[in-house]
DNA sequence: AAATCTCTCTAAACCGGTTTGAACGTTCTG
DNA sequence: CAGAACGTTCAAACCGGTTTAGAGAGATTT
């Protein structure tokens, strides 16, 4: 492995000049620069990144820590986000360091990342309502960006979709179609976006004078399996009238509802309406479901790309308040939503 | 940020002693060690990781580069692998650096990772038959482990499933059930495991005197969508008799086949048999498909955990030939496979 | 009591870059 | 032609750790 000093010696120059030549500083003679670049190419010189990091104080890396228990990584949503993030970062020559830690050590690992100087910034995903990771990062004054947000007036950089507007629109659509018994299959209760969606749902129903019983709202992992389980339970009518419509936080849950409907011999679109939020997972297209699914749509991958850009800005000192973006999710109506069945199959509608 | 020198000064000790105390070297007095540990705790001292890396020559990180075009990251299989890998590495206090690069720059990025000393080892995933990344790493003498293998007698460390045995077993099962027209929905042709599976499939059919026309074998992205498209095409009978059984490289493709069967009004398990390889994606359980899917099963996540362990061994100098593991995939028969329809609906069977 | 051995600790070199302050030769200005 | 200004290069300090060689104190041996 060639070092800078060797390269300089080889050229009869000082390390300082060679370093400047390679890094494009203006005070190097043009012929010298060319000589240096040629020689470095020929000797296959690559700067030792650790030495560089130590000298500059910049690592060229950003970090992400996830709970090994919750295991976001197996969540296809999270993963598509990661894809956008890492390509976005790669465009800016930044690497992403990912690390798994058990829940009870999570904050300690954040502390380590922050104060050991191994990364220039952190990405926080899936914030909880009172997120201690965010509190820690703010306290330490460390640059970070968040996918999602914990509230309306926060002091940090974030990218989020307008969960409230999306779920309000979806709920209104169902109500307009005549549905009064609407179930919400939501994600895990401690997540911020889950709360935001739920609040919008409750608000939209209450505004129209509709009461939704608690048993119509579930909090669970957003998977096909859980979607099926909750939908089956609710459709059984065991604890009271069954819902005529389902609002799902993920297309995976919607898949489960579709399966539950098939099992209960209900036709989706007529007997039962379904709307889901579509994060646009490339391997699971709701337009190809049977029937095609009505969704609120916002590509989660785009969020990754956007956050990469914001992370870079944040590292270079941009005011976090200037780095807050919220995008709206489009409501796309397809075949899975239809007018509420007029003859309540359970007597709920008269 | 406290530095080692400051901490040493504060304690009235030399940096050398403090460094030794913190790193557990034996030549430090017991009372001194305790004083040092206490003070470092109190002053919240965290060693600067870049300085540490420069001094030791070890980074405590391993790298992974993926093609931004192929975009492995959106592949749920790859992601579950990543989950296993990063938790396995975290257990050994190693971080994972991930980086995206366009196809034509891929090798350059490998070179950079290798010769800039930013990682101690590399993980290679989804090898191609003649993989230039592997060739480069061998040439450079850099530690790496591979998920999959390019051939039978290779000189590097790998973890792989026995694709040949699995697909031979699956094919044999279909033949035993009377199927003669069997289609293979495979992955992208340049991937090593795709070749291995296909070879086993061809061998198993040829051995039993069955000829499979080329149009029964497809190579494509392993997604629901492509599975649906290829199955629909083959089932249409447009280019000749339709297959009575499908062998899929992924459960996602099987989902597509199930949808195609429904569209063609065929009952899976009687009119049509399906077997898929199941990488055990937590959000997509083939035992819950309708009908439950017959699979060859091997958790891809386990591969990640195993490779983390092997990577660590490899970095510490273990002979790569001692780090080669191949596991067998279990054939699990469920409801999606049944006897071939005796009355060929297309005249193929007499 | 001198010599040897341990134990514990220190000074200084080192890892491989970047960056500051100064010096050099050349050209411009007065 | 002296002096200033400029463009280019260099020596040395620096980033913050680890590690080698060696020093000093006390215990053990002779």
XYZ file of C-alpha atoms (C1' of nucleotides) in Angstrom:
760
model
C 0.000 0.000 0.000
C 1.429 3.310 -1.114
C 1.357 6.164 1.380
C 1.267 9.841 0.673
C 4.832 10.236 1.882
C 6.085 7.546 -0.467
C 4.265 9.099 -3.346
C 5.735 12.509 -2.479
C 9.240 11.084 -2.206
C 8.833 9.340 -5.524
C 7.919 12.668 -7.098
C 10.526 14.728 -5.269
C 7.796 16.800 -3.680
C 6.614 17.406 -0.153
C 3.594 15.550 1.209
C 1.833 18.885 1.603
C 1.986 19.669 -2.087
C 0.890 16.194 -3.088
C -2.024 16.326 -0.690
C -3.101 19.658 -2.139
C -2.698 18.472 -5.694
C -4.883 15.450 -5.055
C -7.550 17.420 -3.283
C -7.830 20.076 -5.950
C -6.464 23.055 -4.065
C -5.774 26.060 -6.301
C -2.258 26.890 -5.178
C -0.640 23.976 -6.998
C 1.101 24.481 -10.341
C -0.742 22.964 -13.226
C 2.154 20.822 -14.452
C 2.813 19.669 -10.899
C -0.813 18.678 -10.450
C -0.735 16.597 -13.604
C 2.476 14.871 -12.567
C 0.986 14.078 -9.178
C -2.253 12.745 -10.570
C -0.428 10.557 -13.067
C 1.917 9.148 -10.492
C -0.882 8.471 -8.020
C -2.741 6.646 -10.729
C 0.302 4.629 -11.696
C 1.210 3.698 -8.128
C -2.455 3.042 -7.407
C -2.353 5.377 -4.498
C -5.516 5.475 -2.396
C -5.602 7.764 0.615
C -6.018 5.911 3.873
C -9.496 6.867 4.871
C -8.910 6.574 8.582
C -5.973 8.945 8.480
C -8.023 11.314 6.417
C -10.896 11.120 8.840
C -8.658 11.762 11.795
C -7.052 14.767 10.146
C -10.218 16.335 8.824
C -12.561 15.402 11.630
C -15.102 14.270 9.046
C -15.931 10.636 8.498
C -17.913 10.790 5.289
C -20.384 8.375 6.835
C -23.778 8.643 8.420
C -25.190 6.136 10.831
C -28.402 4.364 11.455
C -29.180 2.204 14.447
C -32.148 -0.076 14.614
C -33.650 -2.191 17.324
C -32.733 -5.796 16.833
C -35.967 -6.733 18.590
C -38.386 -4.627 16.586
C -36.223 -5.543 13.670
C -37.164 -2.893 11.216
C -34.881 -4.475 8.707
C -37.286 -7.275 7.965
C -39.988 -4.752 7.286
C -40.237 -4.294 3.531
C -41.286 -0.685 4.014
C -38.232 0.166 5.962
C -36.077 -1.582 3.468
C -37.323 0.307 0.502
C -36.635 3.438 2.471
C -33.122 2.180 3.032
C -32.681 1.616 -0.685
C -33.555 5.221 -1.444
C -31.393 6.459 1.372
C -28.266 4.594 0.429
C -28.428 5.451 -3.253
C -29.091 9.069 -2.336
C -26.089 9.063 -0.037
C -23.909 7.256 -2.544
C -24.562 10.058 -5.032
C -22.898 12.337 -2.534
C -20.047 9.948 -1.803
C -21.279 9.174 1.653
C -21.465 5.738 3.177
C -24.147 4.444 5.448
C -23.230 2.591 8.612
C -25.925 0.388 9.985
C -25.930 -1.150 13.387
C -28.307 -3.363 15.306
C -28.767 -3.007 19.037
C -31.147 -4.478 21.598
C -33.759 -2.090 22.923
C -32.201 -1.583 26.349
C -28.819 -0.635 24.896
C -30.163 1.555 22.140
C -29.326 4.921 23.644
C -25.859 3.789 24.684
C -25.141 2.903 21.072
C -26.345 6.302 19.959
C -23.994 7.870 22.470
C -21.159 5.818 21.145
C -21.844 6.786 17.540
C -22.181 10.430 18.439
C -19.204 10.896 20.678
C -16.731 8.569 19.064
C -16.846 10.667 15.929
C -17.337 7.698 13.679
C -20.197 9.292 11.750
C -21.042 12.832 10.730
C -24.742 12.486 11.266
C -27.516 10.087 12.174
C -30.706 9.027 10.485
C -33.641 8.277 12.740
C -36.450 6.160 11.420
C -39.862 5.290 12.790
C -39.897 7.782 15.654
C -42.028 7.142 18.677
C -44.182 9.825 20.224
C -41.677 10.725 22.886
C -38.572 9.508 21.218
C -35.584 9.333 23.528
C -33.193 8.924 20.623
C -34.234 12.292 19.295
C -33.949 13.824 22.749
C -30.437 12.446 23.099
C -29.315 13.729 19.720
C -30.694 17.193 20.379
C -29.056 17.285 23.782
C -25.704 16.359 22.259
C -26.135 18.876 19.468
C -25.469 16.214 16.870
C -26.752 16.528 13.276
C -29.618 14.206 12.445
C -32.672 13.911 10.257
C -35.852 12.009 10.965
C -38.090 9.973 8.741
C -41.390 10.977 10.230
C -42.037 13.500 12.956
C -43.129 13.382 16.552
C -45.336 16.439 16.468
C -46.293 19.555 14.610
C -43.809 22.096 15.863
C -40.542 20.312 16.262
C -37.055 21.730 16.075
C -35.363 19.083 13.994
C -35.060 18.219 10.315
C -37.573 15.731 9.035
C -39.255 14.296 5.995
C -42.751 12.997 6.444
C -45.949 12.394 4.615
C -49.101 14.150 5.717
C -50.554 11.166 7.495
C -53.405 13.213 8.884
C -54.601 14.494 5.526
C -54.226 11.088 3.890
C -56.212 9.204 6.482
C -58.796 11.926 6.704
C -59.311 11.762 2.942
C -59.515 7.985 2.966
C -61.986 7.997 5.831
C -64.125 10.648 4.156
C -64.248 8.614 0.980
C -65.554 5.620 2.882
C -68.127 7.715 4.696
C -69.237 9.295 1.414
C -69.745 5.794 0.093
C -72.159 5.217 2.931
C -69.918 3.233 5.268
C -70.577 3.712 8.941
C -68.803 0.690 10.377
C -65.178 1.291 9.486
C -62.261 -0.582 10.964
C -58.716 0.728 11.224
C -55.876 -1.769 11.062
C -53.014 0.294 12.314
C -49.347 -0.275 13.154
C -47.697 -0.609 16.538
C -49.155 1.891 18.948
C -45.979 3.625 20.082
C -45.045 4.835 16.614
C -45.732 8.470 15.880
C -47.278 7.977 12.462
C -49.661 5.392 13.897
C -50.953 7.978 16.341
C -51.257 10.600 13.624
C -53.230 8.313 11.373
C -55.472 7.215 14.152
C -56.203 10.733 15.281
C -57.161 11.717 11.731
C -59.396 8.686 11.492
C -61.150 9.436 14.756
C -61.502 13.084 13.896
C -62.924 12.392 10.439
C -65.525 9.992 11.785
C -66.469 12.141 14.759
C -66.833 15.177 12.491
C -69.454 13.299 10.534
C -71.208 12.134 13.652
C -70.052 8.569 13.404
C -69.056 6.594 16.438
C -66.373 3.957 15.984
C -66.169 1.318 18.733
C -62.720 0.594 20.108
C -62.820 -2.972 18.875
C -62.678 -1.625 15.312
C -59.216 -0.257 15.883
C -56.240 -2.579 16.136
C -52.563 -1.941 16.724
C -50.128 -4.529 15.557
C -47.199 -5.337 13.315
C -48.150 -4.366 9.782
C -48.061 -7.799 8.190
C -50.298 -9.929 6.048
C -50.663 -12.353 8.896
C -51.814 -9.828 11.480
C -54.071 -8.191 8.934
C -55.747 -11.510 8.325
C -56.066 -12.259 12.017
C -57.630 -8.942 12.986
C -59.931 -8.831 9.954
C -61.100 -12.390 10.593
C -61.866 -11.569 14.201
C -63.764 -8.399 13.322
C -65.664 -9.996 10.453
C -66.705 -12.929 12.589
C -69.283 -10.698 14.259
C -68.443 -12.445 17.490
C -68.259 -9.249 19.492
C -70.897 -7.284 17.626
C -71.610 -6.063 14.124
C -68.856 -6.486 11.568
C -67.281 -3.546 9.772
C -68.190 -2.910 6.138
C -64.912 -1.214 5.383
C -61.280 -1.521 6.382
C -58.653 1.168 6.430
C -55.161 -0.308 6.595
C -51.842 1.293 7.402
C -50.071 -0.990 4.942
C -50.824 -2.883 1.766
C -49.542 -5.994 3.505
C -52.383 -5.795 5.990
C -54.773 -5.246 3.092
C -53.567 -8.510 1.604
C -54.527 -10.165 4.857
C -57.953 -8.521 4.814
C -58.509 -9.725 1.257
C -57.696 -13.242 2.361
C -60.015 -12.906 5.341
C -62.777 -11.672 3.042
C -62.299 -14.623 0.721
C -62.453 -16.969 3.685
C -65.671 -15.308 4.853
C -66.979 -15.443 1.290
C -67.308 -11.705 1.031
C -66.646 -9.908 -2.231
C -64.219 -7.060 -1.868
C -65.548 -3.894 -3.489
C -69.185 -4.706 -2.874
C -69.625 -6.610 0.392
C -66.526 -5.050 1.827
C -64.446 -2.002 1.009
C -60.718 -1.704 1.618
C -58.345 1.236 1.518
C -54.686 0.961 2.447
C -51.751 3.242 2.602
C -49.376 2.285 -0.190
C -45.690 2.915 0.399
C -45.067 1.682 -3.150
C -43.154 -1.480 -2.449
C -41.732 -2.621 -5.769
C -42.531 -6.260 -5.185
C -46.074 -5.746 -4.067
C -48.243 -3.585 -6.292
C -51.746 -2.944 -4.970
C -52.936 -2.107 -8.495
C -52.465 -5.791 -9.197
C -54.351 -7.066 -6.220
C -57.620 -8.742 -6.888
C -59.513 -6.463 -6.872
C -57.165 -3.546 -7.499
C -56.742 -1.704 -4.243
C -57.803 1.834 -3.445
C -54.856 3.476 -1.711
C -53.316 6.596 -0.356
C -49.995 6.553 -2.076
C -46.561 7.955 -1.310
C -43.363 6.175 -2.295
C -41.319 5.488 0.801
C -38.244 5.183 -1.337
C -38.563 8.835 -2.269
C -38.412 9.655 1.411
C -35.032 7.921 1.590
C -33.657 9.924 -1.297
C -34.974 13.168 0.160
C -33.541 12.428 3.581
C -30.133 11.700 2.081
C -30.130 15.164 0.603
C -31.347 16.717 3.820
C -28.749 14.844 5.828
C -25.985 16.300 3.707
C -27.416 19.786 4.128
C -27.763 19.308 7.854
C -24.159 18.181 8.188
C -22.974 21.244 6.356
C -24.747 23.361 8.918
C -28.096 24.240 7.387
C -30.692 25.282 9.959
C -32.854 22.243 10.755
C -35.971 24.393 10.637
C -35.242 24.942 6.967
C -35.066 21.189 6.484
C -38.594 20.119 7.189
C -40.558 18.624 4.373
C -43.994 17.156 4.364
C -45.537 15.681 1.241
C -49.129 14.727 0.663
C -50.146 11.201 -0.212
C -52.403 10.843 -3.248
C -55.729 9.131 -2.840
C -56.078 6.683 -5.717
C -59.505 5.135 -6.048
C -59.631 1.661 -7.550
C -61.937 -1.324 -7.363
C -61.627 -2.265 -3.712
C -63.948 0.506 -2.566
C -67.634 0.667 -3.287
C -70.915 1.762 -1.823
C -71.699 0.316 1.573
C -74.018 -2.696 1.354
C -77.525 -1.297 1.816
C -78.907 -4.361 3.526
C -76.752 -4.610 6.547
C -75.762 -8.234 6.689
C -75.601 -7.850 10.406
C -78.409 -5.454 11.093
C -76.113 -2.529 11.760
C -77.516 -0.452 8.910
C -81.256 -0.038 8.684
C -15.195 16.134 23.797
C -12.683 14.675 26.182
C -9.491 13.315 24.676
C -7.227 10.663 26.052
C -4.576 13.240 26.850
C -7.001 15.361 28.833
C -8.194 12.352 30.733
C -4.597 11.370 31.475
C -3.715 14.879 32.612
C -6.775 14.983 34.828
C -5.607 11.775 36.473
C -1.937 12.722 36.650
C -1.066 9.739 34.482
C 0.477 9.285 31.075
C -1.733 8.677 28.036
C -0.043 5.302 27.618
C -1.179 4.059 30.994
C -4.699 5.336 30.538
C -4.920 3.701 27.129
C -3.761 0.424 28.609
C -6.121 0.662 31.524
C -9.093 1.232 29.256
C -8.163 -1.585 26.936
C -7.646 -4.121 29.663
C -3.909 -4.669 29.391
C -2.418 -6.571 32.315
C 0.475 -4.266 33.192
C -1.705 -1.709 34.939
C -2.061 -1.611 38.723
C -5.482 -2.607 39.920
C -6.194 0.593 41.814
C -4.973 2.649 38.876
C -7.297 0.810 36.508
C -10.256 1.485 38.741
C -9.374 5.173 39.015
C -9.087 5.402 35.239
C -12.348 3.642 34.559
C -14.177 5.795 37.054
C -12.782 9.012 35.671
C -13.495 8.024 32.081
C -17.036 7.271 33.086
C -17.383 10.547 34.910
C -15.913 12.641 32.113
C -17.894 10.637 29.577
C -14.760 9.823 27.710
C -15.284 7.967 24.410
C -12.227 7.096 22.362
C -12.185 8.790 18.979
C -12.806 5.902 16.681
C -10.932 7.351 13.743
C -7.787 7.869 15.781
C -8.150 4.359 17.088
C -8.566 2.982 13.608
C -5.546 4.817 12.320
C -3.391 3.618 15.170
C -4.517 0.014 15.134
C -5.064 -0.403 11.429
C -8.391 -2.056 12.146
C -11.684 -0.379 11.402
C -14.147 -2.647 13.190
C -16.381 -2.435 10.151
C -17.172 -4.664 7.231
C -18.497 -3.447 3.934
C -21.099 -4.394 1.454
C -21.596 -2.822 -1.946
C -24.663 -3.358 -4.037
C -25.614 -2.391 -7.529
C -27.935 0.559 -7.480
C -29.399 -0.713 -10.747
C -30.127 -4.275 -9.727
C -31.073 -2.783 -6.452
C -30.860 -5.755 -4.232
C -32.026 -3.655 -1.367
C -35.598 -3.648 -2.540
C -35.529 -7.396 -2.729
C -37.148 -8.696 0.429
C -34.916 -11.752 0.322
C -31.791 -9.726 0.365
C -33.123 -7.604 3.130
C -33.875 -10.416 5.448
C -30.357 -11.584 4.834
C -29.162 -8.130 5.800
C -31.142 -8.293 9.020
C -29.405 -11.501 10.032
C -26.053 -10.173 9.001
C -26.216 -6.928 10.900
C -27.475 -8.466 14.111
C -24.803 -11.143 13.840
C -22.154 -8.497 13.358
C -23.521 -6.307 16.121
C -23.084 -9.207 18.542
C -19.384 -9.003 17.744
C -19.266 -5.223 17.967
C -18.777 -4.778 14.271
C -20.570 -2.269 12.127
C -21.777 -2.793 8.618
C -21.091 -0.190 5.963
C -23.378 -0.317 3.000
C -22.814 1.472 -0.232
C -24.670 1.712 -3.516
C -22.849 1.986 -6.820
C -23.881 1.870 -10.468
C -22.907 -1.279 -12.310
C -20.088 0.255 -14.327
C -18.372 1.677 -11.251
C -18.848 -1.353 -9.081
C -15.309 -2.666 -9.181
C -13.818 0.789 -8.648
C -15.820 1.067 -5.456
C -14.568 -2.314 -4.325
C -11.023 -1.119 -4.960
C -11.663 1.958 -2.930
C -13.081 0.020 -0.001
C -10.232 -2.449 -0.097
C -7.278 -0.147 -0.448
C -8.450 2.795 1.589
C -8.543 0.608 4.669
C -11.990 1.722 5.650
C -13.250 -1.793 6.275
C -11.672 -4.991 7.541
C -13.568 -7.280 5.226
C -16.249 -7.433 2.574
C -19.473 -9.370 2.217
C -20.423 -10.422 -1.288
C -24.000 -11.284 -2.018
C -25.731 -12.788 -5.032
C -22.582 -13.857 -6.897
C -22.672 -14.253 -10.640
C -21.153 -17.223 -12.386
C -17.910 -15.486 -13.195
C -17.968 -12.847 -10.575
C -15.429 -10.097 -11.109
C -15.918 -8.754 -7.618
C -14.718 -12.048 -6.222
C -11.800 -12.106 -8.648
C -10.801 -8.615 -7.558
C -10.957 -9.433 -3.865
C -8.899 -12.584 -4.305
C -6.322 -10.719 -6.354
C -6.017 -8.075 -3.659
C -5.796 -10.703 -0.939
C -8.598 -9.025 0.971
C -10.767 -10.946 3.463
C -14.302 -11.607 2.257
C -17.147 -14.056 2.552
C -19.788 -14.880 -0.011
C -23.461 -15.591 0.315
C -23.749 -18.277 -2.324
C -20.987 -19.797 -4.385
C -19.881 -19.671 -7.971
C -18.905 -23.317 -8.275
C -18.095 -26.504 -6.457
C -14.421 -26.168 -5.729
C -13.791 -22.578 -4.891
C -11.074 -21.097 -2.730
C -13.082 -18.590 -0.740
C -15.306 -18.629 2.317
C -19.004 -19.026 1.600
C -22.356 -19.927 3.023
C -24.857 -21.424 0.660
C -27.835 -23.691 0.493
C -27.715 -26.845 -1.592
C -29.702 -25.460 -4.474
C -29.065 -28.527 -6.574
C -30.414 -30.995 -4.037
C -33.416 -28.800 -3.252
C -34.521 -28.351 -6.817
C -33.828 -31.952 -7.653
C -36.051 -33.036 -4.766
C -38.800 -30.621 -5.761
C -38.676 -31.713 -9.378
C -38.753 -35.383 -8.402
C -41.803 -34.810 -6.262
C -43.656 -33.271 -9.192
C -42.632 -36.091 -11.490
C -43.710 -38.666 -8.905
C -47.087 -36.960 -8.847
C -47.365 -37.604 -12.552
C -46.437 -34.164 -13.875
C -44.642 -34.135 -17.188
C -45.135 -30.502 -18.194
C -43.271 -28.593 -15.540
C -42.338 -24.947 -15.778
C -39.454 -23.286 -13.964
C -39.812 -19.638 -12.996
C -36.270 -18.752 -12.183
C -34.360 -15.601 -11.222
C -32.108 -13.467 -13.364
C -29.904 -15.641 -15.519
C -26.498 -14.321 -14.531
C -26.874 -15.262 -10.878
C -25.023 -18.359 -9.786
C -27.845 -19.876 -7.761
C -30.181 -19.490 -10.732
C -27.847 -21.597 -12.832
C -27.481 -24.172 -10.102
C -31.223 -24.536 -9.685
C -31.790 -24.744 -13.376
C -29.142 -27.365 -13.881
C -30.686 -29.501 -11.149
C -34.102 -29.091 -12.718
C -32.880 -30.078 -16.171
C -30.922 -32.999 -14.770
C -33.835 -34.298 -12.723
C -36.211 -34.188 -15.663
C -33.742 -35.639 -18.158
C -32.914 -38.459 -15.739
C -36.560 -39.461 -15.780
C -36.760 -39.220 -19.530
C -38.794 -36.054 -19.564
C -38.162 -33.340 -22.088
C -38.845 -29.761 -21.009
C -39.248 -27.223 -23.812
C -37.278 -23.995 -23.421
C -40.436 -21.932 -23.244
C -41.176 -23.558 -19.881
C -38.137 -21.925 -18.365
C -38.101 -18.208 -17.629
C -35.461 -15.937 -16.183
C -36.566 -12.722 -14.595
C -36.715 -10.635 -11.466
C -38.258 -12.757 -8.739
C -41.389 -10.726 -8.118
C -45.088 -11.354 -7.888
C -45.594 -9.337 -11.030
C -43.166 -11.251 -13.191
C -44.416 -14.531 -11.774
C -47.923 -13.587 -12.824
C -46.817 -12.471 -16.268
C -44.829 -15.601 -17.090
C -47.405 -17.962 -15.641
C -50.196 -16.241 -17.552
C -48.259 -16.518 -20.780
C -47.465 -20.190 -20.257
C -50.964 -21.082 -19.120
C -52.529 -19.363 -22.118
C -51.452 -22.273 -24.264
C -50.697 -19.780 -26.993
C -47.385 -21.345 -27.852
C -48.289 -24.933 -27.123
C -49.526 -27.060 -24.253
C -49.635 -25.413 -20.837
C -47.624 -26.722 -17.895
C -49.426 -28.620 -15.139
C -46.886 -27.633 -12.516
C -44.737 -24.651 -11.646
C -41.454 -24.629 -9.801
C -40.599 -21.133 -8.559
C -37.363 -19.703 -7.249
C -39.240 -17.488 -4.832
C -42.508 -17.451 -2.946
C -43.189 -14.055 -4.490
C -43.309 -15.635 -7.918
C -45.568 -18.330 -6.531
C -47.966 -15.614 -5.416
C -48.037 -14.444 -9.012
C -48.676 -17.952 -10.264
C -51.542 -18.344 -7.812
C -53.051 -15.133 -9.144
C -52.576 -16.308 -12.721
C -54.248 -19.607 -11.858
C -57.205 -17.785 -10.323
C -57.508 -15.640 -13.421
C -57.423 -18.741 -15.607
C -59.939 -20.386 -13.279
C -57.633 -23.203 -12.364
C -57.615 -24.690 -8.892
C -54.172 -24.823 -7.365
C -53.429 -28.249 -5.941
C -55.611 -30.134 -8.411
C -55.562 -28.425 -11.816
C -52.161 -26.970 -11.176
C -49.335 -27.762 -8.779
C -46.895 -25.209 -7.409
C -43.653 -25.548 -5.492
C -41.491 -22.590 -4.540
C -38.287 -22.047 -2.723
C -39.070 -20.362 0.573
C -36.435 -18.081 2.039
C -38.717 -17.608 5.058
C -39.616 -13.967 4.691
C -41.286 -12.970 7.937
C -44.001 -10.948 6.237
C -44.903 -13.519 3.663
C -45.575 -16.986 4.967
C -46.336 -19.583 2.291
C -48.052 -21.782 4.856
C -50.762 -19.129 4.877
C -51.183 -18.914 1.149
C -54.399 -20.229 -0.290
C -53.744 -23.077 -0.748
C -50.792 -23.542 1.599
C -47.681 -23.757 -0.509
C -45.370 -26.722 -0.900
C -41.844 -25.371 -0.534
C -38.181 -26.096 -0.228
C -37.314 -24.090 2.832
C -34.183 -22.489 4.176
C -34.241 -19.267 6.189
C -32.151 -16.669 4.424
C -31.816 -14.783 7.647
C -29.850 -17.656 9.107
C -27.403 -17.256 6.260
C -26.803 -13.680 7.369
C -26.082 -14.702 10.925
C -23.756 -17.479 9.782
C -21.886 -15.192 7.434
C -21.368 -12.634 10.179
C -19.632 -15.297 12.207
C -17.597 -16.461 9.240
C -16.613 -12.924 8.387
C -15.188 -12.411 11.841
C -13.260 -15.664 11.596
C -11.965 -14.758 8.187
C -10.749 -11.359 9.376
C -8.858 -12.987 12.181
C -7.048 -15.084 9.654
C -8.895 -18.400 9.531
C -8.262 -20.367 6.339
C -11.125 -19.679 3.934
C -11.286 -23.353 3.003
C -12.302 -24.035 6.582
C -15.097 -21.490 6.230
C -17.328 -23.114 3.683
C -20.777 -24.143 4.751
C -23.588 -25.571 2.745
C -26.952 -26.373 4.299
C -29.773 -28.371 2.821
C -33.208 -26.929 2.244
C -36.124 -28.960 3.605
C -38.869 -30.045 1.250
C -42.167 -29.300 2.955
C -45.201 -30.722 1.204
C -48.443 -28.807 1.605
C -51.642 -28.355 -0.340
C -50.356 -26.681 -3.486
C -49.069 -29.924 -4.955
C -51.246 -32.791 -6.120
C -51.471 -35.495 -8.719
C -51.228 -34.281 -12.280
C -54.647 -33.877 -13.899
C -55.287 -37.190 -15.682
C -57.361 -35.659 -18.440
C -54.960 -33.282 -20.010
C -56.948 -30.126 -20.464
C -54.792 -29.431 -23.444
C -54.253 -32.862 -24.934
C -50.701 -33.089 -23.662
C -51.432 -36.064 -21.461
C -53.299 -38.945 -23.011
C 24.806 -4.717 50.523
C 24.889 -5.334 45.753
C 22.608 -7.521 41.980
C 18.556 -9.157 39.828
C 13.804 -9.352 38.967
C 9.020 -7.596 38.934
C 5.699 -4.470 38.691
C 4.002 -0.236 37.189
C 4.368 3.601 34.685
C 6.354 7.197 31.258
C 8.482 9.506 27.175
C 8.515 9.349 22.597
C 7.741 7.348 18.195
C 4.153 6.034 15.236
C -0.244 5.408 12.248
C -1.076 8.585 7.426
C -3.122 12.049 6.297
C -4.231 17.815 6.473
C -3.070 22.477 7.401
C -0.459 26.483 9.095
C 3.362 29.693 8.571
C 7.206 30.664 6.278
C 10.393 30.719 2.347
C 11.472 30.578 -2.313
C 11.922 32.373 -7.120
C 9.600 35.209 -10.340
C 7.130 39.068 -11.963
C 5.044 43.578 -11.310
C 5.174 48.337 -9.567
C 7.126 52.863 -8.649
C 16.742 48.873 -9.468
C 14.695 48.378 -4.890
C 10.552 46.791 -2.958
C 6.144 44.785 -3.177
C 3.204 41.258 -4.736
C 2.362 36.877 -6.413
C 2.394 31.990 -7.317
C 4.338 27.800 -5.753
C 6.494 24.791 -2.580
C 8.180 23.067 1.929
C 9.029 21.993 6.996
C 6.695 21.178 10.878
C 2.717 20.957 13.784
C -1.459 18.597 14.302
C -5.546 15.148 14.586
C -6.039 11.381 18.935
C -5.188 7.348 19.716
C -1.550 2.766 20.318
C 2.810 0.727 21.160
C 7.800 0.260 21.903
C 11.724 0.936 24.671
C 13.085 2.099 28.893
C 13.033 4.117 33.734
C 12.127 4.003 38.684
C 10.595 1.787 42.892
C 10.150 -2.047 45.572
C 10.719 -6.972 46.364
C 13.640 -10.929 45.951
C 17.887 -13.253 45.423
C 22.844 -13.990 46.350
